[in-house]
XYZ file of C-alpha atoms in Angstrom:
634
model
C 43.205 14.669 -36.180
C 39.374 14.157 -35.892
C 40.031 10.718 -34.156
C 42.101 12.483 -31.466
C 39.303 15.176 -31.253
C 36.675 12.578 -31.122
C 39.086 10.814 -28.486
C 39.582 14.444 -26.338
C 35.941 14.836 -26.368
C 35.302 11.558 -24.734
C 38.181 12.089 -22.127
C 37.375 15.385 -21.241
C 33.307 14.085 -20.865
C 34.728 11.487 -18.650
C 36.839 13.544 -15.887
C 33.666 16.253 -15.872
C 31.556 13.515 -15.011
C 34.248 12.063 -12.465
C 34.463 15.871 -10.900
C 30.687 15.932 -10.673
C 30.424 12.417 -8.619
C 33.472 13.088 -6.575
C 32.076 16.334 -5.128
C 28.493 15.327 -4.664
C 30.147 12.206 -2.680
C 32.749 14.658 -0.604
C 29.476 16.677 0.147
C 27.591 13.970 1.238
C 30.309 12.594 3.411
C 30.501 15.574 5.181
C 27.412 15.875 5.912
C 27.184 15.627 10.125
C 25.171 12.503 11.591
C 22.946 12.642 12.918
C 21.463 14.670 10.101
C 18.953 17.960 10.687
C 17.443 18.279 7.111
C 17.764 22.411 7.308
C 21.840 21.440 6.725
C 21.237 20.474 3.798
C 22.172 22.887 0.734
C 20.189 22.215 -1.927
C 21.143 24.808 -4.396
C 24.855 23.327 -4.162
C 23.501 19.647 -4.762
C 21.238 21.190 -7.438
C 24.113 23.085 -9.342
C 25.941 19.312 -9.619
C 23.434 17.453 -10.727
C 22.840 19.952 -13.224
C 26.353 19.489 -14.679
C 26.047 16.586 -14.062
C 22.602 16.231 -16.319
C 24.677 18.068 -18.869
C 27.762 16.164 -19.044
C 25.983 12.692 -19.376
C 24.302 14.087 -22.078
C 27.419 15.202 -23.989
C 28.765 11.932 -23.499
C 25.809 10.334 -24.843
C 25.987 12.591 -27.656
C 29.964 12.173 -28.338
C 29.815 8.062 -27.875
C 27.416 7.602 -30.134
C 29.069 5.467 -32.383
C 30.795 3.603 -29.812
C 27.285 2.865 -28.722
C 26.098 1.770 -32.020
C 28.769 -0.557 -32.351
C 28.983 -2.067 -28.460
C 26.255 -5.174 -28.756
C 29.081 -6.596 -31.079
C 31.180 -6.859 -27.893
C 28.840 -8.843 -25.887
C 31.153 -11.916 -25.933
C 34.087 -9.579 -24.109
C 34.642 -12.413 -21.241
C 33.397 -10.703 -17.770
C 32.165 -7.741 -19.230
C 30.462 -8.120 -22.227
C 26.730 -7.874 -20.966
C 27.745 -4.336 -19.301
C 28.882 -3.454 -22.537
C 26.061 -4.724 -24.991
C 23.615 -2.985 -22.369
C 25.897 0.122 -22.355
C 23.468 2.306 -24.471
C 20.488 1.174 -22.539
C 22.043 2.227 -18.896
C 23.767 5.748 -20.356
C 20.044 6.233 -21.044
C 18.379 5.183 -17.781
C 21.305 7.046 -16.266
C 20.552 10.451 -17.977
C 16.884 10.372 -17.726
C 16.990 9.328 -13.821
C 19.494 12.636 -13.033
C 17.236 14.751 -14.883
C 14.704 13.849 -13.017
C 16.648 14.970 -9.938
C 17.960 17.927 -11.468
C 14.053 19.289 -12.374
C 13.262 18.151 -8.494
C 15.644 20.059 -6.796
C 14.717 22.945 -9.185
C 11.545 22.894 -7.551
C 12.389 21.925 -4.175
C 15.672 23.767 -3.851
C 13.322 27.315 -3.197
C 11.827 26.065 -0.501
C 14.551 24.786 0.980
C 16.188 25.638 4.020
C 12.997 27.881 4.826
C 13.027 31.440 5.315
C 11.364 31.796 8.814
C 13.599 32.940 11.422
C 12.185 29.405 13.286
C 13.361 27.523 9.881
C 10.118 26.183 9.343
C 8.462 25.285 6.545
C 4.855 25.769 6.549
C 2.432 23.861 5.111
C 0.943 26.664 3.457
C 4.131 27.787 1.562
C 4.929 24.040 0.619
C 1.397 24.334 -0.747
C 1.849 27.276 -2.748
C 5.477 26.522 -3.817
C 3.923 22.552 -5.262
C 1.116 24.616 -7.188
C 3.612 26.853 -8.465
C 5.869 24.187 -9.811
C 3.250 21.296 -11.179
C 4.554 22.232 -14.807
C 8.146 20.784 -13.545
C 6.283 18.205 -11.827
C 5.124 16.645 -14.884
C 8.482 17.069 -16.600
C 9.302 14.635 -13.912
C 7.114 12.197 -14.070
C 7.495 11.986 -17.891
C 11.187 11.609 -16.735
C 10.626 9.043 -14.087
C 8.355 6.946 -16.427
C 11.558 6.983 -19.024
C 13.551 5.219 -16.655
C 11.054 2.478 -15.667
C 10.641 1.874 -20.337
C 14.885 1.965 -20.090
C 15.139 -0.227 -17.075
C 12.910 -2.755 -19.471
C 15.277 -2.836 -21.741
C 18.280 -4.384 -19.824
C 18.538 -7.593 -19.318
C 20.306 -8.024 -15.622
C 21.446 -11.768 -16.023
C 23.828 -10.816 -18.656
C 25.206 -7.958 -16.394
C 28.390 -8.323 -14.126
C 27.847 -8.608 -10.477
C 28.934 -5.179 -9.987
C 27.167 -3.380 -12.557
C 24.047 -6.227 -11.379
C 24.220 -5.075 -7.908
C 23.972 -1.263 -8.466
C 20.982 -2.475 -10.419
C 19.408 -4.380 -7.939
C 19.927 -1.284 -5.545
C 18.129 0.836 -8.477
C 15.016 -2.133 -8.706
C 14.514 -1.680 -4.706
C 14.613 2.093 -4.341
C 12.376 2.729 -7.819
C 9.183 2.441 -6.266
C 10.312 4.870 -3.807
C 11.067 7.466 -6.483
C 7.922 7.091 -8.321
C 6.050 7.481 -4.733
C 7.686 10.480 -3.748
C 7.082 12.279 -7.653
C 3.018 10.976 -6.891
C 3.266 12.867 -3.683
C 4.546 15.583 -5.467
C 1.924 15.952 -8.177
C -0.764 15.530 -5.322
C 0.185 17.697 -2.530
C -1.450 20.606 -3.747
C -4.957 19.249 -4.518
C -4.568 17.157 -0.973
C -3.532 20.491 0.551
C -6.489 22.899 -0.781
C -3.640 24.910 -2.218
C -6.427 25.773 -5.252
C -9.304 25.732 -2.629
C -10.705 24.395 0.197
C -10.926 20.508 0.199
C -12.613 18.946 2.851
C -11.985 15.094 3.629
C -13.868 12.085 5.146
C -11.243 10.152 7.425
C -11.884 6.570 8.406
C -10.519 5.599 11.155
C -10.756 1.615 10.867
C -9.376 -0.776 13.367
C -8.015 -3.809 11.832
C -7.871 -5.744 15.064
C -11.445 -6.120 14.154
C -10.649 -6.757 10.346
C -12.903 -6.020 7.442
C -12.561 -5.195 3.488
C -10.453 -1.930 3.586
C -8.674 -1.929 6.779
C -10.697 -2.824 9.716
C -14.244 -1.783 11.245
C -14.703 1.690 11.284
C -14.053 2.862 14.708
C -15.050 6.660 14.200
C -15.405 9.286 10.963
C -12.962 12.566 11.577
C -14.103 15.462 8.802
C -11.068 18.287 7.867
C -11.392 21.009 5.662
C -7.829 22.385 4.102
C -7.227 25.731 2.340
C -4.054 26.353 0.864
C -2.437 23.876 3.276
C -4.423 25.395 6.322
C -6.329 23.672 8.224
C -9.715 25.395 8.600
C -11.770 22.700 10.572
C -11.390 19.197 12.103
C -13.976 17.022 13.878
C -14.230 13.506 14.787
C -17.115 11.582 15.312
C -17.863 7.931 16.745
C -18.826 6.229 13.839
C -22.125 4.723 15.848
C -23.088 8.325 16.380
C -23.165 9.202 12.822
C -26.256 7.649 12.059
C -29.574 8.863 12.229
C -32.222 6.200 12.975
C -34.908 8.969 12.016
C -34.416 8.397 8.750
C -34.880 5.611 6.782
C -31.822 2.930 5.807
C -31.093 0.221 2.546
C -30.490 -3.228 3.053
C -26.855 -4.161 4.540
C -24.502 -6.565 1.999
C -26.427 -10.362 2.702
C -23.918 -11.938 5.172
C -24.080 -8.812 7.880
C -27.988 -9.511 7.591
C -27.175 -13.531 7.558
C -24.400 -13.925 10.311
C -24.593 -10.678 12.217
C -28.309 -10.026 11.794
C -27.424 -6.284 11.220
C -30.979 -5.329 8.948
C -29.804 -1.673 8.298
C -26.768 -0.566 6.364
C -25.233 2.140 8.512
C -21.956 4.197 8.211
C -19.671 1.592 10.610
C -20.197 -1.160 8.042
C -20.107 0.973 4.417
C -16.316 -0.737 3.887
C -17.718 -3.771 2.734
C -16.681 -3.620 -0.558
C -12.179 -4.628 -0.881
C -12.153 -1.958 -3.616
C -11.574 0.974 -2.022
C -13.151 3.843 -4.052
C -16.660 1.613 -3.651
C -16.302 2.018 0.103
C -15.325 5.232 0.113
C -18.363 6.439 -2.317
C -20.851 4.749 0.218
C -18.825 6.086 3.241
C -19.192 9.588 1.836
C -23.244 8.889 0.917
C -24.314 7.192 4.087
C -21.997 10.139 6.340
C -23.540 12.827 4.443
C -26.923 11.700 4.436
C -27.148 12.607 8.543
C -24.116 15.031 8.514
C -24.653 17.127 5.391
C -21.831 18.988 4.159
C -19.325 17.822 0.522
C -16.674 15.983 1.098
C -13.796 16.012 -1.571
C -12.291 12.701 -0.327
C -11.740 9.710 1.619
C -8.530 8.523 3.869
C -8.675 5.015 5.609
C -6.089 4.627 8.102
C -5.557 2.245 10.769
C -3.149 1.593 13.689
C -0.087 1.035 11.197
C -0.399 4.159 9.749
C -0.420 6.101 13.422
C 2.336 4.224 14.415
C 3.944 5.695 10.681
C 3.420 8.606 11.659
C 4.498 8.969 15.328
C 7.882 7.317 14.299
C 8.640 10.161 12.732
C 7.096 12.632 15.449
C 9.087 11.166 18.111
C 6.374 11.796 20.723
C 3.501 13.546 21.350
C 1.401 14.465 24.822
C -2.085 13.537 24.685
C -3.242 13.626 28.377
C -1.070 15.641 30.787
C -1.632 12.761 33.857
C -0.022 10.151 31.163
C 3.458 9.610 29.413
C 3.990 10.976 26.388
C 2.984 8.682 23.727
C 5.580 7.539 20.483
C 5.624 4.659 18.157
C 6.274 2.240 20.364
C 3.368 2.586 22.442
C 0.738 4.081 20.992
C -0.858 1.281 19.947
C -1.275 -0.008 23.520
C -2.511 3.563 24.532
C -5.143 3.418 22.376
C -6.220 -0.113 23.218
C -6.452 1.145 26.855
C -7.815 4.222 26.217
C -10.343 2.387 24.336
C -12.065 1.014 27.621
C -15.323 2.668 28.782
C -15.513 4.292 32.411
C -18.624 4.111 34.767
C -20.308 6.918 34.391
C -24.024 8.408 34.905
C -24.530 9.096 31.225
C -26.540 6.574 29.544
C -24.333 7.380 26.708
C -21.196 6.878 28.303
C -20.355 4.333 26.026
C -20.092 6.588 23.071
C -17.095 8.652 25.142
C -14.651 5.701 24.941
C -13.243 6.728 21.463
C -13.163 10.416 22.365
C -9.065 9.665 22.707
C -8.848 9.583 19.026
C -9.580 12.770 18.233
C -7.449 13.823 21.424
C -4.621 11.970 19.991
C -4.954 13.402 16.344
C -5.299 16.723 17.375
C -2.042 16.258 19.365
C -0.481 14.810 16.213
C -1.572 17.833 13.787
C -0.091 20.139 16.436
C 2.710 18.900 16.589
C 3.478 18.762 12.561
C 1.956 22.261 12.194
C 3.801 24.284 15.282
C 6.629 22.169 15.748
C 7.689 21.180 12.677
C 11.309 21.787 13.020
C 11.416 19.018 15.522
C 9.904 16.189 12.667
C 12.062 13.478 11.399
C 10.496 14.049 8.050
C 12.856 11.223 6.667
C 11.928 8.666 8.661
C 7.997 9.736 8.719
C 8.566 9.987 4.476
C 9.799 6.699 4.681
C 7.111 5.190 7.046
C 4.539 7.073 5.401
C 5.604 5.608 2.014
C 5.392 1.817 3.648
C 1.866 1.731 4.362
C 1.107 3.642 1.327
C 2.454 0.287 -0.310
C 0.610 -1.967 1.975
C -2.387 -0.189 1.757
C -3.001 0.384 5.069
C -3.265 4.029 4.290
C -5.576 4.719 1.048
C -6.955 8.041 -0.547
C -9.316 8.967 -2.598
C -10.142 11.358 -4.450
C -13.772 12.445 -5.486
C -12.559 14.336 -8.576
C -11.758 11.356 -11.419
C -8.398 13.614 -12.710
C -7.274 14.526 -9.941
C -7.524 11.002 -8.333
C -5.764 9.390 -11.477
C -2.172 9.902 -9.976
C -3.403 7.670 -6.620
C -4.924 5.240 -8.801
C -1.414 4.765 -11.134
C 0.217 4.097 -7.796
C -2.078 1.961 -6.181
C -2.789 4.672 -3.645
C -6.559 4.415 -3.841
C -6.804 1.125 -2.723
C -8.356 0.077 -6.160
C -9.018 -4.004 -7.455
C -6.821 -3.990 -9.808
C -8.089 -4.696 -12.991
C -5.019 -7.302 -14.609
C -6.275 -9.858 -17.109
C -3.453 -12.266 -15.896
C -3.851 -14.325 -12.976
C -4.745 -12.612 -9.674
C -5.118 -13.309 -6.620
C -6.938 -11.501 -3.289
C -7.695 -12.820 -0.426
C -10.537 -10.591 1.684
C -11.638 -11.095 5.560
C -14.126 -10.271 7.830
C -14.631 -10.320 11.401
C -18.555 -10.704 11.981
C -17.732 -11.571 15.738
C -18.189 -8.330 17.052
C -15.187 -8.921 18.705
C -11.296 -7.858 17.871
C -9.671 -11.340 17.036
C -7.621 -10.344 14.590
C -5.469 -9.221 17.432
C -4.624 -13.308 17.826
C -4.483 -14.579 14.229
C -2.072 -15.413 12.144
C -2.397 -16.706 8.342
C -0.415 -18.156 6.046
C -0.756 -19.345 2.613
C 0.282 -21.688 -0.334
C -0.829 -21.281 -3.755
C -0.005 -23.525 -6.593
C -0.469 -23.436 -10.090
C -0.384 -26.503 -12.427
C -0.168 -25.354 -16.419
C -1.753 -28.359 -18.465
C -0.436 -29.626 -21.662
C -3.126 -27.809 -23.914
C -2.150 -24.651 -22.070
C -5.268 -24.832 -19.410
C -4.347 -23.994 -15.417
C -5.730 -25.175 -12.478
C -4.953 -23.466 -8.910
C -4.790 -24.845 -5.759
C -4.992 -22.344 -2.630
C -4.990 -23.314 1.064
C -5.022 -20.991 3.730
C -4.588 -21.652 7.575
C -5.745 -19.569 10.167
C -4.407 -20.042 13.719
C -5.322 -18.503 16.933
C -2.650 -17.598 19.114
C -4.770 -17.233 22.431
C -5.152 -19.968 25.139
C -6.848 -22.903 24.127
C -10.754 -22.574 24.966
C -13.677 -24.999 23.771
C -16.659 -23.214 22.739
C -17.660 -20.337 20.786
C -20.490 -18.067 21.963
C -21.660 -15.416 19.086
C -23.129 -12.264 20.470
C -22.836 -8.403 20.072
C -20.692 -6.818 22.883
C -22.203 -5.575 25.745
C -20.273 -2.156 26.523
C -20.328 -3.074 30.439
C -17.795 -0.943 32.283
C -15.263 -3.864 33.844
C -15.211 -4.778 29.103
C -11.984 -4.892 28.297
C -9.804 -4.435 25.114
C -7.646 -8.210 25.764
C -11.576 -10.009 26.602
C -12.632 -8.952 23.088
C -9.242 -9.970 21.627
C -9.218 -13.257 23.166
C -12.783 -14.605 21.536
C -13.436 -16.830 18.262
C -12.940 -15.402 15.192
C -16.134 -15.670 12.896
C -14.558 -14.977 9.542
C -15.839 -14.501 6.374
C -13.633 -15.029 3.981
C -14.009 -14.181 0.286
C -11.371 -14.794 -2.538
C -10.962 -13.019 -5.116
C -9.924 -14.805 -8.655
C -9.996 -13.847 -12.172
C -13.307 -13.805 -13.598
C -14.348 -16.995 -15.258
C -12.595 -19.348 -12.907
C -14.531 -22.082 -12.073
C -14.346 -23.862 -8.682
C -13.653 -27.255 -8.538
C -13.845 -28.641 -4.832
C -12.783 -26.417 -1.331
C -13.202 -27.214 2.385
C -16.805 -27.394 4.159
C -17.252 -25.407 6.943
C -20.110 -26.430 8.432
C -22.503 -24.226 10.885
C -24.237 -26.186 13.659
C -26.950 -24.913 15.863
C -26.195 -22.395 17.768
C -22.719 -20.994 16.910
C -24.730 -17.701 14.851
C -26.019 -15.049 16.768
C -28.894 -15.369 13.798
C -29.808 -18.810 14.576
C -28.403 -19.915 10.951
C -27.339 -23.055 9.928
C -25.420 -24.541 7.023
C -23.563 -27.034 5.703
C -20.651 -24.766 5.134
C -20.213 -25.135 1.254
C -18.392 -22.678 -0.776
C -20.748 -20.396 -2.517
C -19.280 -18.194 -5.994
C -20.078 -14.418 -7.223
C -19.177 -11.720 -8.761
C -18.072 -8.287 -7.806
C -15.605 -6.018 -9.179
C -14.805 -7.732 -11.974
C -13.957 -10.618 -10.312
C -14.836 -14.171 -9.631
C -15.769 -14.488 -6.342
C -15.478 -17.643 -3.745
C -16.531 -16.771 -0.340
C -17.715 -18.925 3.027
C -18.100 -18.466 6.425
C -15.175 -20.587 9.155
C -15.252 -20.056 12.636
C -11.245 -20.082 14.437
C -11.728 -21.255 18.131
C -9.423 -19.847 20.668
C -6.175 -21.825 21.011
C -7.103 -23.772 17.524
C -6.054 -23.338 13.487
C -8.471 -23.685 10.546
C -6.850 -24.622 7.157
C -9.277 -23.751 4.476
C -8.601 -25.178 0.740
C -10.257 -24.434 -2.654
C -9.297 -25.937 -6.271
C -10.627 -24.110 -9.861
C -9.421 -23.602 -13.381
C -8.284 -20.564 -14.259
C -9.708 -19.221 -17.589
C -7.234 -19.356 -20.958
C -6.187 -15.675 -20.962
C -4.042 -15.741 -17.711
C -1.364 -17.609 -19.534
C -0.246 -15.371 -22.864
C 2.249 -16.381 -25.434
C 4.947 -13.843 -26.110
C 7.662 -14.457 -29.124
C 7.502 -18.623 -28.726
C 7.425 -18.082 -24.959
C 4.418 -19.338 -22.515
C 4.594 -16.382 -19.510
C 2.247 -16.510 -16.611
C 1.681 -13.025 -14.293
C 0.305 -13.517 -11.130
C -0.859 -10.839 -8.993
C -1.701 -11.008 -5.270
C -3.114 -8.212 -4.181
C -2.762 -7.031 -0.347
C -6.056 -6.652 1.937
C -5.596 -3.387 3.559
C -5.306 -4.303 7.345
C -4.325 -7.640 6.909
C -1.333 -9.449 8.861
C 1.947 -9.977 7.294
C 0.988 -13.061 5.727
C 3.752 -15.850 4.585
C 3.285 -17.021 1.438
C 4.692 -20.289 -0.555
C 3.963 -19.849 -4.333
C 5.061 -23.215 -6.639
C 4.248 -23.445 -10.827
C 4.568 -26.570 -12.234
C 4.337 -27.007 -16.143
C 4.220 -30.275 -18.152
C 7.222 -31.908 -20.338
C 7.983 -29.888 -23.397
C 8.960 -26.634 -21.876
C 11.933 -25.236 -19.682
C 12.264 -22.546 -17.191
C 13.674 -19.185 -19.054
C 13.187 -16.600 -16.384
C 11.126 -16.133 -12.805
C 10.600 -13.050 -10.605
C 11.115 -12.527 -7.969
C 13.939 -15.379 -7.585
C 12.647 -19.142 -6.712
C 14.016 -20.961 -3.592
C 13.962 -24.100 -5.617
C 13.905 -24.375 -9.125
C 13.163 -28.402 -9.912
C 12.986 -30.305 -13.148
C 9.155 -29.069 -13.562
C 8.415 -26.786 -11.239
C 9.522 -23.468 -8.995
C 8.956 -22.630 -5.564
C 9.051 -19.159 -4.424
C 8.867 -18.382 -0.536
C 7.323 -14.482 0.011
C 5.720 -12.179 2.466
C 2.789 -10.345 1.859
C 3.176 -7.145 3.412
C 2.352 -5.292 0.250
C 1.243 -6.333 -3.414
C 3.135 -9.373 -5.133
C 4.035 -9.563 -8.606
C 5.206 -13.069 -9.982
C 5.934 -13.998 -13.784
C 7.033 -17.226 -14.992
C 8.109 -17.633 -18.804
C 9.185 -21.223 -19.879
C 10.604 -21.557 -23.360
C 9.875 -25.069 -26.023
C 12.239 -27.699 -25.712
C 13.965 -28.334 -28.988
């Protein structure tokens, strides 16, 4: 009798869960297409995944024993790994739908809004977040359960069904944990305690430098409770004040560019983010005066993020409307000075970027109903990843949630391998426009367990073919335009950065003849080595003619604690970490280890897997992770 129970139990767990999927899928299926987000019924999806929550957890409760007992069946041909990994997927399962169910608690109030326009203000999405940051960190604690469960399944012993609903799970995880971030965050980003004012760099990485690009012009905004109280934006030459006295600039701006004050435009010379942004914020309000609660570097990637999902937007009423798939060329031809009386003319020919903002915030604040928030989420959430947009956040706690995402643009501070690989354009010119990179790193594990890397880089200049490189600050003439300083040499300094204690071995020469530095310098191009950030630092100076590639090499140990032993097993973590900016750089990764060991696992998957060695063929259009772990031969 208590068998049959036990055996009702289970059934009738199993049809309320079928009920539950079968009318959240009907729902969703009817759903028209193309999609207007104010269709949506949250408190219906909400009241499913509830019972939903609920029934898992009854079934967890009821199969407990069947649980206990499955790793015993992982032999069952076909499906055995499902079922020795059944308790660890119930459990993922339960702890990712309560997640949902606590979000759509909190969003399902807001949602559709209660304006007879059906928008949702950013003031009431404000207040609402505040309201519900207790749920919010029921959440998170949720969403960090399911990335500790998700370690606890081994997928090559899965099925390829039950493998490929994983794999889906692997590639939309990062999403999930983004969008919970946003949700802790929104409120302090949105004033919705008190007013926050922000710094804005607008950098330009067609003229590339540590944490997006040179910084084209400063914007200031001051929120309140998702309000916005007050936006300006500035040239970044005309925030200086040359009244006042100025440091020293970082040693190659003095030595290549011959720049012999450090001023706002250059005060992203440090790749960690939060270093930049803390000199940013000193060296702006040193002339401007004022507090500024945080930095945000953006660049042409993230505009174009953002007008995807804005559709279009009118800047100048002579001019087409401008969307994603031109606003980058409006800007670049917006960019170019006209003649004018006004010995500072010059400073006018960036005036279009506050024009063009303004025209953005509009938009999102009085015509919001017209926002393909989905696709703009999604964009937004892309160069989040790549870095390309970065925040952060003057106040340590409340910046915490950035930093655990890798939204504030932070070195990261890994003691296995890592990898970073930082330009700059001292050519006063926007290059980057041209160049493409691409990269090969190897790593060659020793028999007494020591590493040596091997990196090469090539840069290659997609312009016409020119001879001759003449370095010299731009003279803003009125027929200057954007394509002349695109198609110029690229003077690039190039630091990598490496774990600390690496020690170079050998790397290319670069030399510097007379007369290709605008400071008259000369050098025989070697490779010199620092530290900053924590990390080992190998930096030199190659110039990229028009029309012509550079390949730049460099060879060094790696120090003893990037490869860790783990239950018998040797595992090496790499770490490449993306410059903000940067192009969409190929990548060819190979490890090689010596006799004695065998290949257990790799991530991601390698294109070839030899006797020896892997290769693994990625794109770096956001940060890598790589780990190797080889097992003893017996």
């Amino acid at each position: 009798m208590i068998f049959l129970l036990w055996c009702g139990l289970l059934a009738r767990d199993g049809l309320a869960l079928r009920d539950d999927i079968m009318a959240l899928q009907d729902y969703v299926a009817a759903l028209p297409s193309p999609l207007n987000p104010q269709q949506i019924d949250l408190n219906f999806v909400q009241q499913h995944v509830a019972s939903l929550h609920a029934n898992l957890a009854a079934l967890r409760s009821h199969a407990g024993p069947l649980l206990a007992i499955a790793p015993a069946f992982g032999g069952v041909p076909g499906i055995g790994g499902d079922i020795r990994s059944a308790s660890a997927l119930l459990d993922m399962t339960i702890d990712l739908v309560s997640a949902g169910d606590r979000a759509l608690t909190v969003l399902a109030p807001l949602w559709p809004p209660q304006h007879p326009d059906g928008k949702l203000s950013l003031e009431e999405l404000a207040r609402g977040l505040q309201l519900a940051q207790p749920d919010v960190r029921l959440i998170q604690d949720d969403v960090d359960r399911v990335a500790v469960d998700r370690q606890q399944i081994d997928a090559t012993i899965l099925s390829a069904r039950v493998r490929s609903l994983l794999d889906r799970f692997d590639a939309a995880y990062p999403v999930l944990r983004n969008g919970v971030t946003l949700l802790a965050v929104a409120p302090q980003l949105l004033g919705a305690d008190r007013p926050r004012t922000y710094l804005i760099l607008f950098q330009n990485e067609d003229e590339l430098r540590p944490t997006g690009g040179f910084i084209s012009a400063a914007g200031r905004i001051t929120l309140d409770a998702g309000k916005i109280i007050s936006l300006t934006v500035t040239d970044s030459y005309a925030v200086d004040d040359f009244k006042k006295p100025y440091g020293d600039p970082p040693a190659p701006l003095l030595d290549y560019m011959g720049s012999e004050l450090w001023v706002f435009r250059d005060s992203n010379w440090s790749p960690d983010f939060p270093t930049s942004a803390r000199k940013a914020i000193e060296l702006f309000t040193y002339t401007q005066g004022g507090q500024i609660d945080g930095v945000i570097g953006l660049n042409q990637r993230v505009v174009q993020a953002i007008m995807g999902g804005l559709g279009s937007v009118k800047v100048d009423a002579s001019q087409p409307a401008v969307t994603a798939g031109n606003v980058v060329d409006y800007m670049r031809t917006a960019w170019a000075p006209t003649s004018s009386s006004d010995p500072q003319w010059y400073l006018e020919r960036k005036d279009f970027i506050g024009r063009l903002m303004q025209a953005m915030m509009d938009r999102i604040l009085s015509h919001n109903s017209d926002v393909h928030w989905l696709d703009m989420l999604q964009a937004v959430n892309q160069v989040l990843n790549s870095h390309d947009l970065l925040i952060y956040l003057t106040d340590e706690a409340a910046n915490q949630p950035l930093a655990r995402a890798g939204w504030d643009g932070a070195i990261d501070s890994t003691s296995s391998d890592y990898l970073m690989i930082v330009d700059s354009n001292l050519g006063f010119n926007k290059a980057n426009a041209a160049i493409r990179q691409s990269m090969a790193y190897t790593v060659t594990l020793g028999a007494g367990g020591t590493a040596t890397a091997d990196l090469t880089l090539m840069y290659t200049h997609t312009g016409s073919l020119m001879d001759g490189c003449v370095h010299k600050a731009v003279p803003y003439q009125t027929d200057i335009t954007y394509d002349q300083l695109v198609q110029t040499c690229y003077w690039d300094y190039e630091r990598t950065l490496v774990p600390e204690g690496a020690q170079l071995i050998d790397a290319t020469h670069h030399p510097i003849g007379p007369g290709e530095l605008i400071t008259g310098q000369i050098s025989d191009g070697s490779t010199a080595t620092s530290t900053e950030e924590g990390k080992t630092v190998f930096a030199t100076l190659l110039i990229v003619g028009r029309g012509q590639s550079v390949t730049h090499h460099e060879r060094y140990t790696l120090p003893a604690s990037t490869i860790a032993t783990e239950n018998d097993q040797r595992i090496y973590r790499l770490q490449v970490q993306r410059q903000p900016g940067a192009v969409d750089m190929p990548i060819r990764f190979t490890f090689a280890w010596p006799a004695g060991y065998k290949l257990a696992t790799a991530q991601p998957q390698p294109t070839v897997i030899g006797d020896r060695s892997i290769t693994m063929e990625l794109t770096l259009d956001a940060d890598q992770i790589i780990e190797v772990r080889l097992d003893a031969e017996r």
